[in-house]
């Protein structure tokens, strides 16, 4: 039966024979109204003002405006673009071109996944800046010293992005291109020399995973980084990293402005967790999902071939379960998908373990896919942080494995439990074809953005189009799986799992 948001929910638990009355854990209406209220609050919209829609759209345009060199240097000279292709002259993007951020016109807040500004769910246009080459540029290629730095954890596609930044810079005519070794650390560690980059150096780097430049967490302060940039004469910097790296990039941009340095700081979002706001996806995510399927398939084969086999796979996702959700959906072999956004119990009548027993009784085997950030409340909180200040997580995969073994022993049912942790294997692979294309376009657009004179921006794919966004807007908070979204519900449809609360 269908779940009505208006009533308590009657639905059949996956446990045999039990028809139970439950309140929906995510009462759709209240969540949606909460979202309406939150959106209105966030934008300080006075809905009683008849002009509120116009005002919202104007405020949005302002918020998503992308900082330009001329904001601080009104006299900065614009010259005709030096970006030229051998075969033909390129077509340019007009600075006024925009990409629509939200493309669904929800007719009511009850509509699945609806995010509304007002209770009537009025259609509001939210436009962001279109990425690509501009006719006028604000840097003379011969005056440019461009640097590339890759920070945070590894991610498939880093080399592809580096490669295309270098190739595109050369097409503009830049000769002085360097890589900063091992993330922000390379700015302060005197034992780590710059890596000279050219088309020749980067020609084949996309054929392997990892980063040609190396990565790191932690490192120097923003002041030290900008001191070092000043010393080295860097006036264009491409920063590849996640939310932490982008917070750093934005601080670098602000510090450069404070020092009146004419520098373009451009980010390219990198995280297999896919937790960056507003974009369809970040590069490396598709590859990670594809690779994760291999681990899930192995867990399935192991579980399916064993008597009462249970396969458990842990996938990355510090605070968001995108990889676990998408890999579960893609594989079609997962019975239970656990993500940080959706609380669950292991024990008790509605817990995961009881359901595992049901699966063993009915199917003979089961596969669990768990995101690393899920179920952290079951584990000891050590308060430990990594060098970047990220919380060090406990191993939920090991915990579920141990609890599963214990549980089946206690109830006297034999169970053959296998645990696979493929996390670092997934991160280290080279980008697949779709990520390869994404990386190519992002790398090229990062260079176009810098030459166009933008700074403090990042580049992303939005509704299949490429856009520039101001950094603060993409890192305001971590993007996470919406438990009310169609995608999570599709995942639940695929696994057939009940609520574990
Ligand atoms: N709020 C911040 N301000 C400035 N730099 C930051 C900030 N957060 C993280 N960083 C720096 O960014 C780099 C990468 O951050 P990290 O969180 O490890 O990875 P990611 O960028 O993938 O989220 C590290 O060198 C870290 O010191
Ligand atoms: O062992 P490391 O290098 O700290 O990486 C672990 C983390 O890297 C990630 O894959 C991605 O994190 P970043 O986006 O911060 O690089 C997380 O899912 C995971 O918690
Ligand atoms: Mg991060």
PDB file of N, CA, C and O in Angstrom, residues 105-144:
ATOM      1  N   UNK A 105       9.684  22.473 -12.077  1.00  0.00           N
ATOM      2  CA  UNK A 105       8.652  23.378 -11.569  1.00  0.00           C
ATOM      3  C   UNK A 105       7.705  22.535 -10.704  1.00  0.00           C
ATOM      4  O   UNK A 105       6.800  21.892 -11.211  1.00  0.00           O
ATOM      5  N   UNK A 106       7.978  22.492  -9.389  1.00  0.00           N
ATOM      6  CA  UNK A 106       7.144  21.691  -8.481  1.00  0.00           C
ATOM      7  C   UNK A 106       5.794  22.384  -8.326  1.00  0.00           C
ATOM      8  O   UNK A 106       5.749  23.582  -8.048  1.00  0.00           O
ATOM      9  N   UNK A 107       4.736  21.612  -8.475  1.00  0.00           N
ATOM     10  CA  UNK A 107       3.420  22.267  -8.385  1.00  0.00           C
ATOM     11  C   UNK A 107       2.933  22.338  -6.950  1.00  0.00           C
ATOM     12  O   UNK A 107       1.990  23.062  -6.659  1.00  0.00           O
ATOM     13  N   UNK A 108       3.560  21.575  -6.061  1.00  0.00           N
ATOM     14  CA  UNK A 108       3.150  21.654  -4.662  1.00  0.00           C
ATOM     15  C   UNK A 108       4.290  21.160  -3.771  1.00  0.00           C
ATOM     16  O   UNK A 108       5.110  20.354  -4.213  1.00  0.00           O
ATOM     17  N   UNK A 109       4.302  21.615  -2.520  1.00  0.00           N
ATOM     18  CA  UNK A 109       5.370  21.145  -1.616  1.00  0.00           C
ATOM     19  C   UNK A 109       5.275  19.648  -1.342  1.00  0.00           C
ATOM     20  O   UNK A 109       6.231  19.050  -0.864  1.00  0.00           O
ATOM     21  N   UNK A 110       4.130  19.035  -1.665  1.00  0.00           N
ATOM     22  CA  UNK A 110       3.974  17.589  -1.465  1.00  0.00           C
ATOM     23  C   UNK A 110       4.672  16.770  -2.539  1.00  0.00           C
ATOM     24  O   UNK A 110       4.857  15.564  -2.394  1.00  0.00           O
ATOM     25  N   UNK A 111       5.010  17.425  -3.619  1.00  0.00           N
ATOM     26  CA  UNK A 111       5.625  16.714  -4.741  1.00  0.00           C
ATOM     27  C   UNK A 111       6.982  16.156  -4.306  1.00  0.00           C
ATOM     28  O   UNK A 111       7.741  16.847  -3.626  1.00  0.00           O
ATOM     29  N   UNK A 112       7.280  14.912  -4.700  1.00  0.00           N
ATOM     30  CA  UNK A 112       8.507  14.252  -4.224  1.00  0.00           C
ATOM     31  C   UNK A 112       9.735  15.118  -4.458  1.00  0.00           C
ATOM     32  O   UNK A 112       9.948  15.609  -5.567  1.00  0.00           O
ATOM     33  N   UNK A 113      10.506  15.303  -3.395  1.00  0.00           N
ATOM     34  CA  UNK A 113      11.772  16.026  -3.512  1.00  0.00           C
ATOM     35  C   UNK A 113      11.622  17.534  -3.639  1.00  0.00           C
ATOM     36  O   UNK A 113      12.616  18.234  -3.842  1.00  0.00           O
ATOM     37  N   UNK A 114      10.383  18.039  -3.512  1.00  0.00           N
ATOM     38  CA  UNK A 114      10.171  19.477  -3.746  1.00  0.00           C
ATOM     39  C   UNK A 114      10.934  20.330  -2.743  1.00  0.00           C
ATOM     40  O   UNK A 114      10.979  20.027  -1.557  1.00  0.00           O
ATOM     41  N   UNK A 115      11.569  21.362  -3.252  1.00  0.00           N
ATOM     42  CA  UNK A 115      12.167  22.389  -2.392  1.00  0.00           C
ATOM     43  C   UNK A 115      11.502  23.687  -2.821  1.00  0.00           C
ATOM     44  O   UNK A 115      11.679  24.133  -3.952  1.00  0.00           O
ATOM     45  N   UNK A 116      10.711  24.256  -1.921  1.00  0.00           N
ATOM     46  CA  UNK A 116       9.921  25.433  -2.288  1.00  0.00           C
ATOM     47  C   UNK A 116      10.329  26.629  -1.443  1.00  0.00           C
ATOM     48  O   UNK A 116      10.786  26.475  -0.319  1.00  0.00           O
ATOM     49  N   UNK A 117      10.122  27.786  -2.000  1.00  0.00           N
ATOM     50  CA  UNK A 117      10.440  29.012  -1.272  1.00  0.00           C
ATOM     51  C   UNK A 117       9.215  29.465  -0.475  1.00  0.00           C
ATOM     52  O   UNK A 117       9.329  29.998   0.614  1.00  0.00           O
ATOM     53  N   UNK A 118       8.045  29.246  -1.038  1.00  0.00           N
ATOM     54  CA  UNK A 118       6.810  29.658  -0.353  1.00  0.00           C
ATOM     55  C   UNK A 118       5.847  28.476  -0.354  1.00  0.00           C
ATOM     56  O   UNK A 118       6.039  27.512  -1.105  1.00  0.00           O
ATOM     57  N   UNK A 119       4.804  28.544   0.471  1.00  0.00           N
ATOM     58  CA  UNK A 119       3.885  27.395   0.551  1.00  0.00           C
ATOM     59  C   UNK A 119       3.210  27.075  -0.773  1.00  0.00           C
ATOM     60  O   UNK A 119       2.800  25.940  -0.996  1.00  0.00           O
ATOM     61  N   UNK A 120       3.109  28.046  -1.672  1.00  0.00           N
ATOM     62  CA  UNK A 120       2.493  27.784  -2.974  1.00  0.00           C
ATOM     63  C   UNK A 120       3.475  27.201  -3.970  1.00  0.00           C
ATOM     64  O   UNK A 120       3.118  26.896  -5.098  1.00  0.00           O
ATOM     65  N   UNK A 121       4.708  27.061  -3.564  1.00  0.00           N
ATOM     66  CA  UNK A 121       5.763  26.511  -4.425  1.00  0.00           C
ATOM     67  C   UNK A 121       5.873  27.297  -5.740  1.00  0.00           C
ATOM     68  O   UNK A 121       5.928  26.727  -6.827  1.00  0.00           O
ATOM     69  N   UNK A 122       5.881  28.592  -5.611  1.00  0.00           N
ATOM     70  CA  UNK A 122       5.955  29.472  -6.789  1.00  0.00           C
ATOM     71  C   UNK A 122       7.217  29.175  -7.608  1.00  0.00           C
ATOM     72  O   UNK A 122       8.288  28.946  -7.041  1.00  0.00           O
ATOM     73  N   UNK A 123       7.081  29.210  -8.899  1.00  0.00           N
ATOM     74  CA  UNK A 123       8.229  28.996  -9.802  1.00  0.00           C
ATOM     75  C   UNK A 123       9.169  30.206  -9.716  1.00  0.00           C
ATOM     76  O   UNK A 123       8.743  31.340  -9.898  1.00  0.00           O
ATOM     77  N   UNK A 124      10.406  29.922  -9.390  1.00  0.00           N
ATOM     78  CA  UNK A 124      11.377  31.002  -9.246  1.00  0.00           C
ATOM     79  C   UNK A 124      12.600  30.677 -10.083  1.00  0.00           C
ATOM     80  O   UNK A 124      13.079  29.537 -10.066  1.00  0.00           O
ATOM     81  N   UNK A 125      13.064  31.669 -10.799  1.00  0.00           N
ATOM     82  CA  UNK A 125      14.227  31.414 -11.656  1.00  0.00           C
ATOM     83  C   UNK A 125      15.521  31.689 -10.900  1.00  0.00           C
ATOM     84  O   UNK A 125      15.695  32.759 -10.325  1.00  0.00           O
ATOM     85  N   UNK A 126      16.380  30.709 -10.886  1.00  0.00           N
ATOM     86  CA  UNK A 126      17.668  30.847 -10.210  1.00  0.00           C
ATOM     87  C   UNK A 126      18.758  30.585 -11.253  1.00  0.00           C
ATOM     88  O   UNK A 126      18.951  29.447 -11.676  1.00  0.00           O
ATOM     89  N   UNK A 127      19.407  31.660 -11.656  1.00  0.00           N
ATOM     90  CA  UNK A 127      20.381  31.549 -12.744  1.00  0.00           C
ATOM     91  C   UNK A 127      21.810  31.639 -12.227  1.00  0.00           C
ATOM     92  O   UNK A 127      22.098  32.421 -11.329  1.00  0.00           O
ATOM     93  N   UNK A 128      22.688  30.856 -12.818  1.00  0.00           N
ATOM     94  CA  UNK A 128      24.118  30.956 -12.489  1.00  0.00           C
ATOM     95  C   UNK A 128      24.911  31.211 -13.787  1.00  0.00           C
ATOM     96  O   UNK A 128      24.386  31.019 -14.882  1.00  0.00           O
ATOM     97  N   UNK A 129      26.157  31.625 -13.607  1.00  0.00           N
ATOM     98  CA  UNK A 129      26.940  32.072 -14.766  1.00  0.00           C
ATOM     99  C   UNK A 129      27.445  30.911 -15.626  1.00  0.00           C
ATOM    100  O   UNK A 129      27.974  29.933 -15.099  1.00  0.00           O
ATOM    101  N   UNK A 130      27.296  31.059 -16.925  1.00  0.00           N
ATOM    102  CA  UNK A 130      27.737  30.019 -17.854  1.00  0.00           C
ATOM    103  C   UNK A 130      29.271  30.051 -17.989  1.00  0.00           C
ATOM    104  O   UNK A 130      29.868  31.134 -18.075  1.00  0.00           O
ATOM    105  N   UNK A 131      29.863  28.871 -17.973  1.00  0.00           N
ATOM    106  CA  UNK A 131      31.328  28.786 -18.078  1.00  0.00           C
ATOM    107  C   UNK A 131      31.749  28.744 -19.546  1.00  0.00           C
ATOM    108  O   UNK A 131      30.955  28.397 -20.416  1.00  0.00           O
ATOM    109  N   UNK A 132      33.021  29.087 -19.788  1.00  0.00           N
ATOM    110  CA  UNK A 132      33.559  28.970 -21.149  1.00  0.00           C
ATOM    111  C   UNK A 132      34.433  30.145 -21.521  1.00  0.00           C
ATOM    112  O   UNK A 132      34.580  31.090 -20.743  1.00  0.00           O
ATOM    113  N   UNK A 133      35.032  30.101 -22.711  1.00  0.00           N
ATOM    114  CA  UNK A 133      35.972  31.151 -23.123  1.00  0.00           C
ATOM    115  C   UNK A 133      35.270  32.472 -23.429  1.00  0.00           C
ATOM    116  O   UNK A 133      34.187  32.480 -23.994  1.00  0.00           O
ATOM    117  N   UNK A 134      35.885  33.565 -23.021  1.00  0.00           N
ATOM    118  CA  UNK A 134      35.359  34.906 -23.280  1.00  0.00           C
ATOM    119  C   UNK A 134      36.204  35.569 -24.374  1.00  0.00           C
ATOM    120  O   UNK A 134      37.388  35.241 -24.528  1.00  0.00           O
ATOM    121  N   UNK A 135      35.570  36.540 -25.032  1.00  0.00           N
ATOM    122  CA  UNK A 135      36.252  37.236 -26.128  1.00  0.00           C
ATOM    123  C   UNK A 135      37.382  38.117 -25.617  1.00  0.00           C
ATOM    124  O   UNK A 135      38.384  38.323 -26.303  1.00  0.00           O
ATOM    125  N   UNK A 136      37.187  38.655 -24.416  1.00  0.00           N
ATOM    126  CA  UNK A 136      38.210  39.538 -23.822  1.00  0.00           C
ATOM    127  C   UNK A 136      38.843  38.837 -22.634  1.00  0.00           C
ATOM    128  O   UNK A 136      38.141  38.214 -21.834  1.00  0.00           O
ATOM    129  N   UNK A 137      40.155  38.980 -22.513  1.00  0.00           N
ATOM    130  CA  UNK A 137      40.842  38.370 -21.376  1.00  0.00           C
ATOM    131  C   UNK A 137      41.585  39.438 -20.580  1.00  0.00           C
ATOM    132  O   UNK A 137      41.848  40.535 -21.091  1.00  0.00           O
ATOM    133  N   UNK A 138      41.906  39.108 -19.329  1.00  0.00           N
ATOM    134  CA  UNK A 138      42.483  40.104 -18.409  1.00  0.00           C
ATOM    135  C   UNK A 138      43.915  39.773 -18.004  1.00  0.00           C
ATOM    136  O   UNK A 138      44.453  40.382 -17.085  1.00  0.00           O
ATOM    137  N   UNK A 139      44.509  38.780 -18.634  1.00  0.00           N
ATOM    138  CA  UNK A 139      45.917  38.448 -18.368  1.00  0.00           C
ATOM    139  C   UNK A 139      46.625  38.315 -19.712  1.00  0.00           C
ATOM    140  O   UNK A 139      46.084  37.698 -20.641  1.00  0.00           O
ATOM    141  N   UNK A 140      47.816  38.879 -19.801  1.00  0.00           N
ATOM    142  CA  UNK A 140      48.658  38.636 -20.980  1.00  0.00           C
ATOM    143  C   UNK A 140      49.388  37.323 -20.744  1.00  0.00           C
ATOM    144  O   UNK A 140      50.082  37.204 -19.718  1.00  0.00           O
ATOM    145  N   UNK A 141      49.266  36.385 -21.654  1.00  0.00           N
ATOM    146  CA  UNK A 141      49.858  35.051 -21.422  1.00  0.00           C
ATOM    147  C   UNK A 141      51.339  35.115 -21.045  1.00  0.00           C
ATOM    148  O   UNK A 141      51.800  34.341 -20.206  1.00  0.00           O
ATOM    149  N   UNK A 142      52.065  36.064 -21.638  1.00  0.00           N
ATOM    150  CA  UNK A 142      53.507  36.148 -21.352  1.00  0.00           C
ATOM    151  C   UNK A 142      53.779  36.627 -19.924  1.00  0.00           C
ATOM    152  O   UNK A 142      54.882  36.441 -19.398  1.00  0.00           O
ATOM    153  N   UNK A 143      52.776  37.230 -19.277  1.00  0.00           N
ATOM    154  CA  UNK A 143      52.959  37.710 -17.892  1.00  0.00           C
ATOM    155  C   UNK A 143      52.469  36.684 -16.866  1.00  0.00           C
ATOM    156  O   UNK A 143      52.554  36.925 -15.662  1.00  0.00           O
ATOM    157  N   UNK A 144      51.933  35.579 -17.350  1.00  0.00           N
ATOM    158  CA  UNK A 144      51.288  34.637 -16.420  1.00  0.00           C
ATOM    159  C   UNK A 144      52.284  33.614 -15.883  1.00  0.00           C
ATOM    160  O   UNK A 144      53.060  33.026 -16.632  1.00  0.00           O
TER     161      UNK A 144
END
